[in-house]
Every structure is written in structure tokens, then in C-alpha cells.
Amino acid sequence: MRKIAYLFILFAIACSNPLSVDKKKSIIPDIPGEMPKLQSELQLPTDSFTTVVNVEYMNDTAFVSGVPQGVRVQTSGAHVAVHSSVAGVEYRLSGASDDGSFELARTQQPLLSFSSLKLLSRNKNTISVVSPGVVFLRSMGRFPSYLMDGIPGDTVCSPNDAAAVFVDGTAVLASGNIAMRGERRHAIYCTGEFAVTGANISIEAARENAL
């Protein structure tokens, strides 16, 4: 697993202690000759996202609206699975559920916006994204967003299915305030490069890896 992160951020905490990352600090390393290109690729291109799919969680139900052609949505209670062949789509998640999740697959460079979202999942990743392009995530709204995978005492399971945020690809936390807990395994699990370019993150607990 490749992560763009300073080692002191990765290892400076125990799993039981919070990890906070100041939005003014980037965890992109200083790589001479590569930094300008890498920096530009990891900046959120806000004008590229012309379509918004809204996902509103209300307890044990999720309501999805604004779905364009090329995007297929399946819901089961408050668990939402999206398959997309369309680029330039923002998925805006809001509301609250103590048994919900969001899964996004086969998509090109999506933007996930968490609008004061409070989401807990017990049996799968809370947020799961598979993308060949950069996955942008941000928190917005009046209150911080809160993502939690499992509750204390839950069974440890597969590392690919036990994270508050799982990204198969490159991930960028771009802006806003977000808190996470990984009670089964991980808070954030990313198979590719990972960067925080403008967000405040608090990782309250993680049984194994915070990042």
C-alpha cells in the first residue's frame, strides 16, 4: 500500500488516541522534481463536477436523487451501492444512519461531499470507493461529518471490508472537518496514494491502522 504521508503522522499516535491533521498542513512529501506535477494532480478541480447526485440518510433508509444516465444505483435500507461510467459527478451525502453505507465503483475521478453526515456501518466499509482516477473527498455543512466503522467489541474481519473510509486507488481529503472511528480494523484504508490537502481530520480510534 502506498500512502503519501509523513511517517510522524502515521505513527505518532496509539490507536486509542485521536489523530488530528491541520488543514494548513499537507501530507504530500517534498519530492524534488515531482512536486509541481503531483501537487496539481491532487488539487480539487471544482469546476469539473457538473452533476450532483444527492444521497440523504434518514435512520434505516436512504433517498437518492439527481441520478444521470450512466449511473446505476441500488439501495437496501440505508446501504447505497453506485456503479458509474460517468466522469464529473459529485456525490453529496447528508443525514444520519446508525446502519448505513455508501459504495461507489467503476467511476472516473469522483467527488464525495459529506454534508454534516453522520454514518455508522457494522457489516461493511462505511465509505467504499473503487476508481482508476483520483478520488476526492470533502466535508461541508455547518457541522463536522462523522464516519464510524463498527462499534467497540465488534468482530475483526477482512481488511478490505472493515474501514470507515476504504479507497481502492488514490485518495485526496480536500477540505472541511471530519471525524472517524475504525472499531473493527481501520479508520482510513487506501491501496494507492493518500493526501490531505485542505481538511481538518480527527481520527478518534482505530483497532489497527489510523491511516
XYZ file of N, CA, C and O in Angstrom, residues 8-136:
516
model
N 5.789 10.634 10.699
C 5.427 11.028 12.057
C 3.928 11.166 12.213
O 3.395 10.994 13.302
N 3.187 11.415 11.145
C 1.728 11.456 11.223
C 1.180 10.056 11.352
O 0.235 9.795 12.087
N 1.765 9.125 10.639
C 1.272 7.753 10.643
C 1.481 7.067 11.981
O 0.656 6.262 12.412
N 2.604 7.367 12.655
C 2.963 6.562 13.817
C 2.991 7.343 15.134
O 3.360 6.796 16.165
N 2.583 8.582 15.144
C 2.716 9.390 16.351
C 1.631 9.141 17.370
O 1.640 9.723 18.433
N 0.632 8.303 17.014
C -0.463 8.071 17.954
C -0.640 6.593 18.195
O -0.253 5.754 17.408
N -1.245 6.276 19.319
C -1.738 4.923 19.563
C -3.148 4.867 19.039
O -3.798 5.878 18.842
N -3.654 3.659 18.819
C -4.974 3.529 18.220
C -6.063 4.126 19.099
O -7.130 4.467 18.617
N -5.836 4.224 20.372
C -6.879 4.721 21.256
C -6.891 6.235 21.373
O -7.782 6.799 21.990
N -5.913 6.922 20.753
C -5.829 8.366 20.881
C -6.188 9.036 19.573
O -5.941 8.495 18.504
N -6.781 10.239 19.644
C -7.175 10.925 18.420
C -5.974 11.344 17.601
O -4.908 11.650 18.121
N -6.188 11.392 16.269
C -5.206 11.947 15.349
C -5.838 13.148 14.690
O -6.917 13.045 14.131
N -5.183 14.293 14.790
C -5.697 15.488 14.161
C -4.696 15.964 13.133
O -3.492 15.976 13.377
N -5.197 16.360 11.970
C -4.356 16.899 10.911
C -4.851 18.293 10.597
O -6.009 18.474 10.237
N -4.000 19.297 10.768
C -4.382 20.669 10.496
C -4.536 20.878 9.009
O -3.730 20.415 8.217
N -5.593 21.600 8.615
C -5.855 21.798 7.195
C -4.776 22.622 6.521
O -4.669 22.614 5.290
N -3.964 23.354 7.286
C -2.907 24.148 6.692
C -1.689 23.319 6.357
O -0.767 23.793 5.717
N -1.664 22.082 6.788
C -0.521 21.223 6.543
C -0.883 20.154 5.530
O -1.884 19.476 5.652
N -0.055 20.004 4.532
C -0.258 18.936 3.564
C 0.617 17.758 3.945
O 1.712 17.935 4.465
N 0.135 16.546 3.701
C 0.986 15.392 3.947
C 1.543 14.850 2.643
O 1.882 13.703 2.512
N 1.630 15.735 1.638
C 2.333 15.409 0.404
C 3.814 15.615 0.653
O 4.238 16.675 1.097
N 4.649 14.625 0.392
C 6.077 14.772 0.678
C 6.770 15.724 -0.280
O 6.310 15.951 -1.382
N 7.871 16.255 0.154
C 8.669 17.139 -0.681
C 9.576 16.294 -1.563
O 10.620 15.825 -1.136
N 9.145 16.073 -2.804
C 9.905 15.240 -3.729
C 10.454 16.136 -4.838
O 9.702 16.574 -5.707
N 11.726 16.476 -4.798
C 12.298 17.368 -5.802
C 12.045 16.847 -7.215
O 12.243 15.673 -7.514
N 11.584 17.729 -8.101
C 11.358 17.358 -9.491
C 9.984 16.770 -9.753
O 9.513 16.764 -10.872
N 9.294 16.266 -8.709
C 7.989 15.657 -8.897
C 6.869 16.472 -8.257
O 5.715 16.314 -8.589
N 7.215 17.355 -7.351
C 6.215 18.057 -6.561
C 5.237 18.884 -7.392
O 4.031 18.794 -7.182
N 5.668 19.706 -8.378
C 4.707 20.537 -9.109
C 3.626 19.722 -9.806
O 2.450 20.024 -9.720
N 4.011 18.641 -10.475
C 3.046 17.810 -11.172
C 2.124 17.120 -10.184
O 0.914 17.086 -10.354
N 2.672 16.586 -9.115
C 1.881 15.873 -8.124
C 0.904 16.819 -7.442
O -0.266 16.493 -7.240
N 1.369 18.009 -7.105
C 0.516 18.983 -6.438
C -0.680 19.342 -7.303
O -1.816 19.411 -6.823
N -0.468 19.577 -8.585
C -1.568 19.962 -9.467
C -2.564 18.835 -9.645
O -3.773 19.071 -9.735
N -2.086 17.610 -9.693
C -2.980 16.478 -9.867
C -3.871 16.265 -8.651
O -4.975 15.734 -8.769
N -3.416 16.679 -7.480
C -4.152 16.443 -6.252
C -4.972 17.641 -5.791
O -5.526 17.618 -4.697
N -5.073 18.671 -6.608
C -5.923 19.803 -6.297
C -7.338 19.538 -6.799
O -7.540 19.058 -7.909
N -8.321 19.855 -5.977
C -9.710 19.596 -6.317
C -10.157 20.496 -7.467
O -10.221 21.722 -7.309
N -10.501 19.925 -8.626
C -10.973 20.722 -9.769
C -12.477 20.977 -9.648
O -13.298 20.302 -10.275
N -12.879 21.957 -8.833
C -14.289 22.156 -8.506
C -15.161 22.418 -9.732
O -16.341 22.073 -9.742
N -14.601 23.025 -10.779
C -15.407 23.324 -11.958
C -15.615 22.114 -12.856
O -16.314 22.196 -13.870
N -15.026 20.970 -12.501
C -15.160 19.762 -13.322
C -16.386 18.941 -12.974
O -16.782 18.051 -13.731
N -17.010 19.230 -11.822
C -18.131 18.417 -11.360
C -19.439 19.154 -11.643
O -19.851 20.048 -10.907
N -20.065 18.782 -12.757
C -21.251 19.486 -13.241
C -22.553 18.798 -12.870
O -23.626 19.349 -13.075
N -22.471 17.595 -12.345
C -23.660 16.832 -11.966
C -23.579 16.462 -10.496
O -22.530 16.041 -10.020
N -24.697 16.625 -9.777
C -24.742 16.302 -8.355
C -25.785 15.218 -8.110
O -26.952 15.371 -8.475
N -25.345 14.111 -7.511
C -26.247 13.058 -7.054
C -26.385 13.201 -5.545
O -25.388 13.151 -4.830
N -27.598 13.400 -5.077
C -27.847 13.598 -3.651
C -28.243 12.285 -2.986
O -29.124 11.577 -3.488
N -27.595 11.974 -1.874
C -27.932 10.795 -1.077
C -28.228 11.281 0.337
O -27.339 11.776 1.031
N -29.486 11.136 0.748
C -29.888 11.589 2.078
C -30.236 10.386 2.950
O -31.109 9.587 2.598
N -29.535 10.272 4.066
C -29.772 9.175 5.003
C -30.746 9.621 6.087
O -30.584 10.689 6.689
N -31.758 8.791 6.307
C -32.723 9.035 7.371
C -32.934 7.730 8.119
O -33.730 6.878 7.705
N -32.150 7.556 9.200
C -32.221 6.350 10.020
C -31.935 5.103 9.187
O -30.825 4.913 8.725
N -32.935 4.253 8.955
C -32.706 2.990 8.246
C -33.060 3.059 6.768
O -33.245 2.041 6.111
N -33.130 4.280 6.204
C -33.488 4.467 4.799
C -32.554 5.493 4.164
O -32.080 6.411 4.829
N -32.296 5.321 2.872
C -31.523 6.297 2.107
C -32.312 6.701 0.866
O -32.873 5.848 0.172
N -32.368 7.990 0.609
C -33.078 8.522 -0.551
C -32.055 9.088 -1.529
O -31.214 9.902 -1.142
N -32.140 8.666 -2.784
C -31.178 9.082 -3.805
C -31.910 9.854 -4.900
O -32.952 9.407 -5.384
N -31.362 11.010 -5.298
C -31.987 11.821 -6.339
C -30.923 12.431 -7.240
O -29.747 12.508 -6.877
N -31.353 12.883 -8.411
C -30.449 13.525 -9.358
C -29.548 12.565 -10.099
O -28.460 12.942 -10.530
N -29.999 11.317 -10.285
C -29.159 10.295 -10.916
C -29.156 10.482 -12.429
O -30.211 10.406 -13.067
N -27.995 10.719 -13.053
C -27.926 10.911 -14.501
C -27.789 9.584 -15.248
O -27.626 8.523 -14.627
N -27.873 9.643 -16.556
C -27.622 8.457 -17.373
C -26.172 8.016 -17.190
O -25.265 8.833 -17.064
N -25.975 6.719 -17.156
C -24.648 6.174 -16.955
C -24.331 5.873 -15.507
O -23.262 5.348 -15.200
N -25.269 6.215 -14.599
C -25.099 5.938 -13.183
C -26.233 5.026 -12.733
O -27.410 5.335 -12.929
N -25.870 3.907 -12.130
C -26.867 2.940 -11.650
C -26.772 2.850 -10.132
O -25.692 2.700 -9.570
N -27.926 2.929 -9.474
C -27.982 2.964 -8.016
C -28.833 1.819 -7.499
O -29.922 1.554 -8.014
N -28.324 1.141 -6.475
C -29.078 0.121 -5.766
C -29.084 0.468 -4.285
O -28.057 0.862 -3.734
N -30.250 0.331 -3.661
C -30.349 0.610 -2.237
C -30.951 -0.584 -1.510
O -31.808 -1.291 -2.040
N -30.461 -0.792 -0.304
C -31.022 -1.799 0.592
C -31.044 -1.183 1.981
O -30.012 -1.106 2.647
N -32.211 -0.704 2.385
C -32.272 0.054 3.615
C -31.483 1.344 3.466
O -31.725 2.131 2.557
N -30.497 1.550 4.336
C -29.647 2.728 4.241
C -28.284 2.405 3.640
O -27.327 3.166 3.811
N -28.180 1.273 2.958
C -26.950 0.900 2.261
C -27.114 1.220 0.778
O -28.054 0.733 0.134
N -26.213 2.037 0.236
C -26.316 2.519 -1.136
C -25.106 2.041 -1.933
O -23.963 2.232 -1.512
N -25.365 1.414 -3.082
C -24.303 0.963 -3.980
C -24.487 1.649 -5.329
O -25.576 1.617 -5.905
N -23.431 2.280 -5.820
C -23.489 3.041 -7.071
C -22.440 2.499 -8.034
O -21.273 2.323 -7.670
N -22.860 2.253 -9.263
C -21.942 1.888 -10.344
C -22.048 2.974 -11.405
O -23.144 3.288 -11.862
N -20.920 3.550 -11.761
C -20.951 4.707 -12.649
C -19.914 4.594 -13.754
O -18.778 4.163 -13.524
N -20.322 4.988 -14.963
C -19.389 5.090 -16.091
C -19.239 6.546 -16.507
O -18.723 6.838 -17.585
N -19.684 7.459 -15.641
C -19.718 8.884 -15.955
C -18.698 9.633 -15.111
O -18.624 9.432 -13.896
N -17.924 10.492 -15.754
C -16.974 11.335 -15.036
C -17.634 12.664 -14.671
O -18.686 13.024 -15.193
N -17.015 13.396 -13.761
C -17.505 14.716 -13.398
C -18.755 14.708 -12.550
O -19.568 15.635 -12.629
N -18.930 13.681 -11.710
C -20.117 13.582 -10.863
C -19.724 13.788 -9.402
O -18.775 13.175 -8.908
N -20.470 14.652 -8.722
C -20.321 14.833 -7.282
C -21.421 14.045 -6.580
O -22.603 14.151 -6.931
N -21.041 13.258 -5.595
C -21.999 12.500 -4.788
C -22.062 13.182 -3.427
O -21.092 13.162 -2.667
N -23.204 13.802 -3.142
C -23.345 14.610 -1.935
C -24.163 13.837 -0.901
O -25.360 13.615 -1.064
N -23.510 13.438 0.184
C -24.128 12.610 1.220
C -24.472 13.463 2.430
O -23.636 14.245 2.911
N -25.707 13.288 2.933
C -26.151 14.057 4.089
C -27.048 13.186 4.963
O -27.424 12.073 4.590
N -27.398 13.706 6.139
C -28.288 12.987 7.033
C -27.540 12.109 8.013
O -26.335 12.288 8.250
N -28.258 11.126 8.573
C -27.666 10.273 9.595
C -28.282 8.884 9.568
O -29.469 8.718 9.286
N -27.450 7.878 9.856
C -27.912 6.496 9.979
C -26.926 5.728 10.838
O -25.709 5.907 10.710
N -27.451 4.863 11.717
C -26.580 4.007 12.521
C -26.476 2.612 11.917
O -25.974 1.690 12.547
N -26.921 2.466 10.674
C -26.762 1.208 9.938
C -26.823 1.513 8.446
O -27.752 1.129 7.737
N -25.812 2.235 7.946
C -25.802 2.641 6.549
C -24.400 2.653 5.976
O -23.404 2.620 6.700
N -24.320 2.720 4.660
C -23.028 2.748 3.989
C -23.203 3.339 2.595
O -24.324 3.483 2.091
N -22.063 3.652 1.973
C -22.060 4.148 0.596
C -20.923 3.478 -0.149
O -19.771 3.538 0.274
N -21.250 2.838 -1.270
C -20.262 2.136 -2.094
C -20.316 2.680 -3.509
O -21.381 2.772 -4.114
N -19.148 3.028 -4.039
C -19.055 3.594 -5.389
C -17.994 2.839 -6.169
O -16.858 2.710 -5.720
N -18.370 2.339 -7.338
C -17.442 1.526 -8.128
C -17.509 1.911 -9.602
O -18.503 2.465 -10.075
N -16.416 1.602 -10.290
C -16.316 1.803 -11.733
C -16.581 3.254 -12.125
O -17.360 3.550 -13.029
N -15.928 4.149 -11.452
C -16.147 5.564 -11.721
C -14.830 6.269 -11.976
O -13.777 5.817 -11.523
N -14.886 7.385 -12.711
C -13.703 8.148 -13.046
C -13.647 9.423 -12.217
O -14.528 10.269 -12.307
N -12.649 9.549 -11.387
C -12.365 10.761 -10.601
C -13.626 11.365 -9.991
O -14.046 12.460 -10.355
N -14.254 10.694 -9.024
C -15.457 11.230 -8.399
C -15.125 12.207 -7.274
O -14.007 12.243 -6.763
N -16.138 12.983 -6.887
C -16.061 13.836 -5.708
C -17.144 13.388 -4.741
O -18.326 13.355 -5.097
N -16.738 13.029 -3.529
C -17.682 12.697 -2.471
C -17.711 13.846 -1.472
O -16.678 14.186 -0.879
N -18.879 14.456 -1.317
C -19.051 15.559 -0.378
C -19.926 15.088 0.769
O -21.032 14.583 0.545
N -19.431 15.249 1.990
C -20.183 14.859 3.182
C -20.744 16.124 3.829
O -19.992 16.948 4.348
N -22.069 16.283 3.768
C -22.709 17.476 4.297
C -23.267 17.196 5.690
O -24.383 16.681 5.827
N -22.466 17.510 6.709
C -22.835 17.225 8.108
C -23.343 15.794 8.253
O -24.337 15.525 8.930
N -22.661 14.871 7.609
C -23.057 13.462 7.561
C -22.641 12.734 8.839
O -21.532 12.924 9.333
N -23.532 11.879 9.335
C -23.208 11.001 10.468
C -23.612 9.592 10.056
O -24.796 9.287 9.932
N -22.603 8.732 9.834
C -22.864 7.419 9.251
C -22.059 6.343 9.966
O -20.848 6.467 10.149
N -22.759 5.287 10.369
C -22.152 4.118 11.012
C -22.506 2.878 10.215
O -23.648 2.691 9.803
N -21.515 2.013 9.983
C -21.756 0.735 9.327
C -21.187 -0.380 10.199
O -20.096 -0.248 10.744
N -21.913 -1.485 10.280
C -21.490 -2.593 11.126
C -20.908 -3.754 10.343
O -20.091 -4.519 10.861
N -21.354 -3.958 9.095
C -21.004 -5.178 8.352
C -20.191 -4.945 7.089
O -19.837 -5.900 6.403
N -19.920 -3.708 6.755
C -19.137 -3.400 5.560
C -18.481 -2.045 5.749
O -18.735 -1.354 6.740
N -17.610 -1.658 4.804
C -16.994 -0.346 4.887
C -18.076 0.736 4.923
O -19.070 0.656 4.198
N -17.853 1.751 5.729
C -18.826 2.840 5.774
C -18.842 3.589 4.450
O -19.892 3.809 3.857
N -17.664 3.979 3.978
C -17.500 4.572 2.646
C -16.516 3.707 1.879
O -15.416 3.436 2.363
N -16.905 3.268 0.693
C -16.040 2.412 -0.124
C -16.045 2.913 -1.562
O -17.108 3.068 -2.164
N -14.847 3.183 -2.115
C -14.740 3.706 -3.481
C -13.661 2.942 -4.231
O -12.552 2.761 -3.721
N -14.004 2.508 -5.434
C -13.040 1.882 -6.341
C -12.992 2.730 -7.599
O -13.999 2.897 -8.286
N -11.821 3.299 -7.894
C -11.715 4.205 -9.039
C -10.307 4.187 -9.604
O -9.335 4.195 -8.851
N -10.179 4.177 -10.954
C -8.845 4.262 -11.557
C -8.267 5.669 -11.492
O -7.073 5.867 -11.691
N -9.111 6.661 -11.211
C -8.652 8.042 -11.101
C -8.565 8.484 -9.656
O -8.789 7.705 -8.726
N -8.242 9.744 -9.457
C -8.150 10.299 -8.107
C -9.552 10.415 -7.512
O -10.481 10.890 -8.161
N -9.698 9.986 -6.267
C -10.959 10.101 -5.541
C -10.853 11.296 -4.597
O -10.006 11.315 -3.704
N -11.699 12.307 -4.804
C -11.693 13.486 -3.944
C -12.803 13.368 -2.899
O -13.934 12.988 -3.217
